[in-house]
Tab-separated table of C-alpha atoms and ligand atoms in Angstrom:
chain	number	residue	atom	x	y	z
A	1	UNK	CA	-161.835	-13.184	-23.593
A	2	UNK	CA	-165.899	-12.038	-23.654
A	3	UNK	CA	-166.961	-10.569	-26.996
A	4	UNK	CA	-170.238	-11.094	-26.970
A	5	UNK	CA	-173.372	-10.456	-25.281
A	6	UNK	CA	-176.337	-12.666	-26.776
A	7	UNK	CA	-179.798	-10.940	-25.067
A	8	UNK	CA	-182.674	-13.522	-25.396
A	9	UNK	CA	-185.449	-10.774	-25.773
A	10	UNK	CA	-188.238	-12.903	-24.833
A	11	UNK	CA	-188.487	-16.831	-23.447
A	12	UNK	CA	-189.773	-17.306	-26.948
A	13	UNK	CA	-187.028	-15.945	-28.789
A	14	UNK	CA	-186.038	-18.326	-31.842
A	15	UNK	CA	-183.664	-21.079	-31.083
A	16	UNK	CA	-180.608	-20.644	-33.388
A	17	UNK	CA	-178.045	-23.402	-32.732
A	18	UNK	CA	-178.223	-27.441	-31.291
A	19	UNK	CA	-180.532	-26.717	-28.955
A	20	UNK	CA	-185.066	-26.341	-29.334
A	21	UNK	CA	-185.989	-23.442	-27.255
A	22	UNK	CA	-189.316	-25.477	-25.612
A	23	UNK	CA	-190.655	-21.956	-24.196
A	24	UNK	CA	-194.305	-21.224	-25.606
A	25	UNK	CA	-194.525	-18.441	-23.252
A	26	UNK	CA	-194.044	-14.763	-24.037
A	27	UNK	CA	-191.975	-13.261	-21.561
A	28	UNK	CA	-190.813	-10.274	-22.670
A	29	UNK	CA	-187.588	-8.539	-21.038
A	30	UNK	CA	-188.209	-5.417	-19.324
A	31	UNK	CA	-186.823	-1.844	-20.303
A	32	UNK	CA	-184.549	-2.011	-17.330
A	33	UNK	CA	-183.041	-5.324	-17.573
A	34	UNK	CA	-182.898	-4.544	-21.037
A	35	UNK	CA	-181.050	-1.503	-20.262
A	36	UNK	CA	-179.157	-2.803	-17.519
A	37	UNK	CA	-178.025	-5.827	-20.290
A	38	UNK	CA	-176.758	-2.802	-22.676
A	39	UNK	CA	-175.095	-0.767	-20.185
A	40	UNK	CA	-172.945	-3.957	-18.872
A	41	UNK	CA	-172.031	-4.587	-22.329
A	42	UNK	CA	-171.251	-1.255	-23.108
A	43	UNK	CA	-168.885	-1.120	-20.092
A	44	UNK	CA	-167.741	-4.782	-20.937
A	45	UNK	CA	-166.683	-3.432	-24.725
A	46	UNK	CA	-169.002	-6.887	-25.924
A	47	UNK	CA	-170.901	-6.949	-29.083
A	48	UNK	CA	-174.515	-7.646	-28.720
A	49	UNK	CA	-176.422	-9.988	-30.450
A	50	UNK	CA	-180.420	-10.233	-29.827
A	51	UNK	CA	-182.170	-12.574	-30.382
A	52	UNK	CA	-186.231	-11.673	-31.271
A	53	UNK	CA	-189.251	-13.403	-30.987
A	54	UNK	CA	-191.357	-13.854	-33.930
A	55	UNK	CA	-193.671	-11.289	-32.539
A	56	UNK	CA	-193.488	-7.731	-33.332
A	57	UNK	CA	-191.683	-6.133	-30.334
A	58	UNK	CA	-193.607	-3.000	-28.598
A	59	UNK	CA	-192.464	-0.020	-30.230
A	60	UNK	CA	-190.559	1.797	-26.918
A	61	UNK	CA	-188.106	-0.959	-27.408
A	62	UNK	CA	-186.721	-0.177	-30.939
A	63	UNK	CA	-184.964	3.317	-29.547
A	64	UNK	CA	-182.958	1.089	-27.005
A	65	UNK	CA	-182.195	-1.425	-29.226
A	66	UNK	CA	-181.128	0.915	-31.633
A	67	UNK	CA	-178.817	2.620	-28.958
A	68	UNK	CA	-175.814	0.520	-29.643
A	69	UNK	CA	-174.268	-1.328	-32.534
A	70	UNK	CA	-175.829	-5.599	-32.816
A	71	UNK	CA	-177.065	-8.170	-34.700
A	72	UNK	CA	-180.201	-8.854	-35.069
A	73	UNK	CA	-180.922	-12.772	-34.557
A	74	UNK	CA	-184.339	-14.266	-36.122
A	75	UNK	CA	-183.868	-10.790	-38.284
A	76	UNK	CA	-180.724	-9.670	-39.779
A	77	UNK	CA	-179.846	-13.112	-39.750
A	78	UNK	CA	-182.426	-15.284	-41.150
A	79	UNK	CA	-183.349	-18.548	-38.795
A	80	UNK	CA	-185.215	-21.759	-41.140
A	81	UNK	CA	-186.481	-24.783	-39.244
A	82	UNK	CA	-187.345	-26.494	-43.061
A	83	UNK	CA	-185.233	-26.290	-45.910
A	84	UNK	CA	-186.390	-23.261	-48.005
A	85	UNK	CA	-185.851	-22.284	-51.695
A	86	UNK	CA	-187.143	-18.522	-51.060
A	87	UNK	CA	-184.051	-17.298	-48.771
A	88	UNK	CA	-183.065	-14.147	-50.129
A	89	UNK	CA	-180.890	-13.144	-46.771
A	90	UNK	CA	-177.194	-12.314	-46.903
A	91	UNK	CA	-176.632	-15.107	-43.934
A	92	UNK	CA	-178.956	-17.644	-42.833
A	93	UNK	CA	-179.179	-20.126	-40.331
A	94	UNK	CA	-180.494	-23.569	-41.269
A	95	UNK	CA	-181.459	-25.948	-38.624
A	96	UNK	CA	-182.343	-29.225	-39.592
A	97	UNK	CA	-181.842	-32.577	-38.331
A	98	UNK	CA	-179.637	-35.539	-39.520
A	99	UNK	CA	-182.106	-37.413	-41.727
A	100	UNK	CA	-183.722	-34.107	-43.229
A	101	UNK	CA	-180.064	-32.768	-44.164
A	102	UNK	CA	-179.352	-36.309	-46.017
A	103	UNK	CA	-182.643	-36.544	-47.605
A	104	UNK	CA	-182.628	-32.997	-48.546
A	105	UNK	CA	-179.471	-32.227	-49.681
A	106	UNK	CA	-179.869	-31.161	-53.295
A	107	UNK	CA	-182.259	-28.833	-51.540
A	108	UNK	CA	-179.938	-27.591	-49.297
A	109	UNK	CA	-177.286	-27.166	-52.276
A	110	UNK	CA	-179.563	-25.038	-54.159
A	111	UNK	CA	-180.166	-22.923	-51.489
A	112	UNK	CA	-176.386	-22.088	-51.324
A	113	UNK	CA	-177.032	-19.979	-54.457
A	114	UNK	CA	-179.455	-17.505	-52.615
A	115	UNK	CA	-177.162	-16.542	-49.247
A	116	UNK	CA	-173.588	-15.613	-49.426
A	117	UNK	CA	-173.533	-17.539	-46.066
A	118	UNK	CA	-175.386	-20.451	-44.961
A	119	UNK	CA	-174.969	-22.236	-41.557
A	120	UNK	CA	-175.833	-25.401	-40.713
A	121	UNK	CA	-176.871	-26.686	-37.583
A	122	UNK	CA	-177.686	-30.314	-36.470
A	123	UNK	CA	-180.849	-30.312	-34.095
A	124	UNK	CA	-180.159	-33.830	-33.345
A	125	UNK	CA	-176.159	-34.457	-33.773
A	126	UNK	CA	-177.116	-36.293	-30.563
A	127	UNK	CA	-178.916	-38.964	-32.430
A	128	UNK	CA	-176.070	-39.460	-35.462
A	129	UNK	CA	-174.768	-42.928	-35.911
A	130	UNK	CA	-171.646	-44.094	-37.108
A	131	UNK	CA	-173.966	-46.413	-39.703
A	132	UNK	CA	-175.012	-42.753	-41.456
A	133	UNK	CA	-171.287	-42.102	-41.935
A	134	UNK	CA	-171.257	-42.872	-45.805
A	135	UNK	CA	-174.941	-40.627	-46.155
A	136	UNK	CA	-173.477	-37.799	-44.722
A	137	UNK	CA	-170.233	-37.953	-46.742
A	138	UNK	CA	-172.401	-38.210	-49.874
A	139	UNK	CA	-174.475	-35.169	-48.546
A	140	UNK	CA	-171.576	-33.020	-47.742
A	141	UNK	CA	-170.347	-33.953	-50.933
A	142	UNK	CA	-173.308	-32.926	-52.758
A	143	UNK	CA	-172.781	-29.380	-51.084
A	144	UNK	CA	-169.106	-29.156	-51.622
A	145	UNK	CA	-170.150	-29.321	-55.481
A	146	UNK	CA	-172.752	-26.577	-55.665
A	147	UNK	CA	-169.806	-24.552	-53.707
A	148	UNK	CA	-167.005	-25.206	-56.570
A	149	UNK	CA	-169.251	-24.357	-59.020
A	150	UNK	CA	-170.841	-21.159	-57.370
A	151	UNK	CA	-166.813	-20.222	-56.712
A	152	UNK	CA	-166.013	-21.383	-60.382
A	153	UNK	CA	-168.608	-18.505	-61.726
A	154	UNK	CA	-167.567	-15.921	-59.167
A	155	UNK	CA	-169.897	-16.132	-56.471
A	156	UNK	CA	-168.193	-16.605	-52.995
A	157	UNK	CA	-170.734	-19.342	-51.398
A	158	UNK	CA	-169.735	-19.886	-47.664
A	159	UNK	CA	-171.402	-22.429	-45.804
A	160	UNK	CA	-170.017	-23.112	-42.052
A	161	UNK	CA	-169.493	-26.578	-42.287
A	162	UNK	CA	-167.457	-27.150	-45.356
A	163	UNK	CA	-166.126	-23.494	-46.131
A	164	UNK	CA	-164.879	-22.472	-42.609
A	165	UNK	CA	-162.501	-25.187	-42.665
A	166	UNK	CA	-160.247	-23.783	-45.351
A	167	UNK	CA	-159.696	-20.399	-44.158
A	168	UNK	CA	-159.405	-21.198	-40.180
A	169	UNK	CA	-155.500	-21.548	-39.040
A	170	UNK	CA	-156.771	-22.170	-35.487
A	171	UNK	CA	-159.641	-23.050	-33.205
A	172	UNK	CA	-162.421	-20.917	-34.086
A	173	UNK	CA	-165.550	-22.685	-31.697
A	174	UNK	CA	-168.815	-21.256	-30.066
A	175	UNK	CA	-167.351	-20.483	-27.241
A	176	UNK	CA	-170.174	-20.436	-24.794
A	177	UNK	CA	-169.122	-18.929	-21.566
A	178	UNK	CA	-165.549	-18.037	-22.888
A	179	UNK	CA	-165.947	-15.628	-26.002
A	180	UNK	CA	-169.958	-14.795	-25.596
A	181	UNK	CA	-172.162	-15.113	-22.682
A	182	UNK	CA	-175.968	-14.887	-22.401
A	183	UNK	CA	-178.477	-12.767	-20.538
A	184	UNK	CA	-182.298	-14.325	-20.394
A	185	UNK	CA	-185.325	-11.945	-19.560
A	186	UNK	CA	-184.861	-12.770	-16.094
A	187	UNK	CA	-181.795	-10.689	-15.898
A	188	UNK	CA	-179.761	-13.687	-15.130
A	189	UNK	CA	-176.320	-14.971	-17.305
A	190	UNK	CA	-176.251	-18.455	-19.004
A	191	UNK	CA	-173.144	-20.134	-20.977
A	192	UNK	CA	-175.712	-20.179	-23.148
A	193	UNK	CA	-179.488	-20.094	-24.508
A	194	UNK	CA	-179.732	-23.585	-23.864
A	195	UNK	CA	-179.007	-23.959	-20.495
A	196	UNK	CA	-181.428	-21.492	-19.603
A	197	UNK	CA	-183.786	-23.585	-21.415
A	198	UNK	CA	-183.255	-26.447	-19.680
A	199	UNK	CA	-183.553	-24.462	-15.991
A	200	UNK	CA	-187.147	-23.356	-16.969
A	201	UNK	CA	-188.003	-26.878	-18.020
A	202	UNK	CA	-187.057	-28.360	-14.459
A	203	UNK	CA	-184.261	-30.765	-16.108
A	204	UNK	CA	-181.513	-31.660	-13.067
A	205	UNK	CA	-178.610	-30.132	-13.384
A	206	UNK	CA	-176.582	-33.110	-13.045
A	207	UNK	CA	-173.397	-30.917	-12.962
A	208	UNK	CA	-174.028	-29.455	-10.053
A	209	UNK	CA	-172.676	-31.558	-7.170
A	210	UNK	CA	-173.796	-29.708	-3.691
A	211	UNK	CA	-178.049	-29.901	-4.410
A	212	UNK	CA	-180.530	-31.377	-6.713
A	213	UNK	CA	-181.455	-28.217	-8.859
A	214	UNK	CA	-181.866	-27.048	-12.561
A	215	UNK	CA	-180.171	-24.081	-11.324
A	216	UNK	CA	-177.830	-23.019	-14.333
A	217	UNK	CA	-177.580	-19.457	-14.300
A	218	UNK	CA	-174.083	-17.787	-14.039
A	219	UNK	CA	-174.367	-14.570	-12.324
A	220	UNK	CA	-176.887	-11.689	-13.145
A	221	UNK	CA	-176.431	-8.053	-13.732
A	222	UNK	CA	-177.141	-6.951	-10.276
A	223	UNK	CA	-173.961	-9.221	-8.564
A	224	UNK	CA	-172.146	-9.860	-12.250
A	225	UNK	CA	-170.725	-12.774	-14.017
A	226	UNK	CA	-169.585	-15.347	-11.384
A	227	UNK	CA	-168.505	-18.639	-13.435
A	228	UNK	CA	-167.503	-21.284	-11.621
A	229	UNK	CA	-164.178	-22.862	-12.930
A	230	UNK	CA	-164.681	-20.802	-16.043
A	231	UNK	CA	-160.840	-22.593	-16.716
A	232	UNK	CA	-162.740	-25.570	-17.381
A	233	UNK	CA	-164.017	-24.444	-20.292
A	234	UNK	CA	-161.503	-23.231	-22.447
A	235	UNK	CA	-159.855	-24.776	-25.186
A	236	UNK	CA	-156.049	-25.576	-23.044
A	237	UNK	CA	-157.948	-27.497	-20.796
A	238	UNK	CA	-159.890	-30.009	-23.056
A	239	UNK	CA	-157.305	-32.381	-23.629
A	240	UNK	CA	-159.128	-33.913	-26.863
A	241	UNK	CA	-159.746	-30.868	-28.603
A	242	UNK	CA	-156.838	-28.767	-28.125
A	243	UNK	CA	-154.982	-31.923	-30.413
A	244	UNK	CA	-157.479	-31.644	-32.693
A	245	UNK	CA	-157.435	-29.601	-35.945
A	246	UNK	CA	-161.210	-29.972	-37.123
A	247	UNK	CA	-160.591	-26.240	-36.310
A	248	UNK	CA	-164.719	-25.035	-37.523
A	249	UNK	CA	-166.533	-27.707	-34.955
A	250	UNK	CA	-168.891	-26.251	-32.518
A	251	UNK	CA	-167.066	-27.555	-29.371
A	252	UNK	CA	-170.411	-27.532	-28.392
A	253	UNK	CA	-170.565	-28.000	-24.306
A	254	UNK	CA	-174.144	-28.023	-23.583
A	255	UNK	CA	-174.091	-31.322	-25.939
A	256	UNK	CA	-171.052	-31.962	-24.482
A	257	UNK	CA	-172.621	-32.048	-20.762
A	258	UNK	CA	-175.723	-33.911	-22.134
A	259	UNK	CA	-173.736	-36.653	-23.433
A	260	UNK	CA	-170.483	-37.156	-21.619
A	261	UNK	CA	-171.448	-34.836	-18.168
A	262	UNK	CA	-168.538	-33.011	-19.180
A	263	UNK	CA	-168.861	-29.970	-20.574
A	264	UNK	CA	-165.509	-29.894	-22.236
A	265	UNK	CA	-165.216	-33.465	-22.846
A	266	UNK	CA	-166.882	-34.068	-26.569
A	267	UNK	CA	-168.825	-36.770	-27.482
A	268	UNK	CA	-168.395	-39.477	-30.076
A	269	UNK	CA	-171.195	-37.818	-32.688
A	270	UNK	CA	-169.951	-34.014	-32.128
A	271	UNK	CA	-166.377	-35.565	-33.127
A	272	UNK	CA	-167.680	-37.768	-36.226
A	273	UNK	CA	-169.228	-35.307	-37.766
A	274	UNK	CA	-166.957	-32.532	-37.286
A	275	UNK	CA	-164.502	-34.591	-38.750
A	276	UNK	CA	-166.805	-35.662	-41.868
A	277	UNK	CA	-166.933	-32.046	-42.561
A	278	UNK	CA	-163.182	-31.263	-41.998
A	279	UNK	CA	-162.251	-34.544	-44.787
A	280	UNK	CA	-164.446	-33.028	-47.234
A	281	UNK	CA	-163.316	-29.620	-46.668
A	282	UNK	CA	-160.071	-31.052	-47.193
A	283	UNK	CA	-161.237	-32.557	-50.863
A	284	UNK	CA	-163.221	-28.903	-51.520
A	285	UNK	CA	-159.583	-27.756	-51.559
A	286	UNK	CA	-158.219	-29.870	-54.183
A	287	UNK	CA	-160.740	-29.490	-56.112
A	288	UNK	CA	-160.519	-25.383	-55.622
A	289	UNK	CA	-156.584	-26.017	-56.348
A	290	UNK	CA	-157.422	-28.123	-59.117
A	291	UNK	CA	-158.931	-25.214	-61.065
A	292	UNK	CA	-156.641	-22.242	-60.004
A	293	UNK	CA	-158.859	-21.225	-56.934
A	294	UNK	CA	-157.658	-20.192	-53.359
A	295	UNK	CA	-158.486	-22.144	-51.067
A	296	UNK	CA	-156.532	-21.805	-47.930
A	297	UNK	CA	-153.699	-23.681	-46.121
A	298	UNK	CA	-153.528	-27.157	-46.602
A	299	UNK	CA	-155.403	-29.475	-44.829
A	300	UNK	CA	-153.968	-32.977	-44.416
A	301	UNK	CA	-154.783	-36.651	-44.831
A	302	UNK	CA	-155.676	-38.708	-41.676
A	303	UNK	CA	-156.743	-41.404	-40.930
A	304	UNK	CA	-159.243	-41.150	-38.004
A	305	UNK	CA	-162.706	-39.687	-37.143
A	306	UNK	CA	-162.809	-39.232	-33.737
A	307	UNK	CA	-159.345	-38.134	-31.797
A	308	UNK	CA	-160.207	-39.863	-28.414
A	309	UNK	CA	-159.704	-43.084	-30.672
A	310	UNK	CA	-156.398	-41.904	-31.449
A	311	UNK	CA	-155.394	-39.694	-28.218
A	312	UNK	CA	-151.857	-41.863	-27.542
A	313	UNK	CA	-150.537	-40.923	-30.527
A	314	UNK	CA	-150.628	-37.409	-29.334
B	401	SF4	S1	-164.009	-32.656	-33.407
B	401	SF4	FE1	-164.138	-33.373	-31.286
B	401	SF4	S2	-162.057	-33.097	-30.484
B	401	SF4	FE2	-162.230	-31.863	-32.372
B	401	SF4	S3	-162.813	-29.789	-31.670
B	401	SF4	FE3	-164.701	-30.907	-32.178
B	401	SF4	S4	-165.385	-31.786	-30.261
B	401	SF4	FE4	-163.230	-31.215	-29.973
């Protein structure tokens, strides 16, 4: 079911997840799309999310912002391309790539101490290897101990990729073009940010079967949302992930259609690393047990990274 609206105010809005936003443009939404995005998520019941520019936004905008409850992303919620020791937000967003988040851990673990919630995100899970397997355990690891010993005095660190994990009973994924959906300053609906990225750079749409296009849009608020098979993206119809229990993983389907074609068939990397994280969430929680701290339902042993390697067992 929709929840969310995410409004890209401007092409240059800051990229927040996988994806680069390559826009250097400004292109500012107007007051009536803008409006027009509000009223269909008023009437839609959807939370919105912006997402601002790093631009000050002319002031006649702030009143229709204001008009309905949001998030504010790139202000509310901190975005840092480079690992920072100044954060002083309540959440922030870290993107950083593979090599930067093993080279940089202790970094990263210190800056757990200055958000109550980081989150992670790989620029380049694209490029992981299974040879950086044992660096990325060791860097996870590294974070998993500034967590027990920020919960040991009290303070209740969170950071997506280790923390989520012990309190999630179920799937809980970014659920681009299921749970949230995304209007760009065109007045036109993507799954998500990155798709419309990848229409304004040119890139083929390789999904699309009928034409040669980077057509990706999904509807706009004039006609509505018109999703094509949105079955096709939900969690009872990917047959590797609805076995899986690496319940905090992205499920990320514009790297899923960059990688396999598929958008709801994962890749190798998304899988590896989601289960890297799920192991040593799993060894957080003994380690919370250990010392009389709750940490969730039990997570078990097993003995595989990637569930298509294992998918007749299932
Ligand atoms: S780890 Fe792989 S199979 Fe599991 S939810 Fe993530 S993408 Fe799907």
């Amino acid at each position: 079911m929709l929840q969310y609206l995410v409004i890209l105010l401007d092409d240059t809005s800051v990229a927040y997840c996988h994806a680069e936003n390559p826009l250097k443009e400004r292109y500012l939404i107007s007051l009536n799309t803008l409006k027009k995005a509000i009223l269909f998520g008023m009437k839609e019941n959807l939370m919105i999310q912006y997402v601002y520019p790093e631009y000050d936004l002319p002031k006649e905008y702030s009143e229709l912002i204001e008009s309905i409850d949001h998030i504010k992303i790139g202000h509310d919620i901190k975005v840092y391309n480079d690992v920072t020791l100044s954060s002083t937000a309540g959440t922030a967003i870290l993107r950083t790539t593979v090599a930067d988040f093993i080279s940089k851990q202790y970094d990263i673990a210190a800056m757990l101490s200055q958000v109550t919630r980081l989150i992670i995100c790989l620029k380049d899970a694209e490029l992981f290897q299974d040879e950086q397997i044992e660096q990325y355990k060791k860097a996870l690891s590294t974070l998993s101990a500034m967590v027990l010993n920020l919960r040991k005095s009290d303070y209740q660190s969170e950071v997506n990729i280790l923390t989520d994990r012990l309190t999630l009973k179920e799937m809980h994924n970014c659920g681009a073009g299921d749970s949230n959906i995304t209007l760009a300053p065109n007045g036109k609906f993507y799954l998500c940010p990155a798709f419309y990225y990848d229409e304004k750079m040119g890139i083929s749409n390789r999904l699309n079967h009928h034409k040669p296009s980077s057509e990706r849009s999904v509807g706009d608020l004039e006609t509505g949302l018109q999703i094509p098979n949105p079955q096709l993206l939900k969690l009872d119809h990917a047959p590797l992930c609805r076995i899986c229990d690496a319940y905090h993983c992205n499920r990320c389907i514009w790297l899923n259609q960059k990688l396999t074609w598929d958008n709801n068939t994962p890749s190798h990397q998304q899988c590896v690393l989601a289960h890297l994280e799920r192991n040593a969430a799993r060894t957080l929680q003994q380690q919370l047990r250990a010392v009389g701290l709750n940490a969730g339902e039990e997570i078990k042993e097993i003995d595989y990274l990637d569930p298509f390697d294992v998918r007749e067992k299932f």
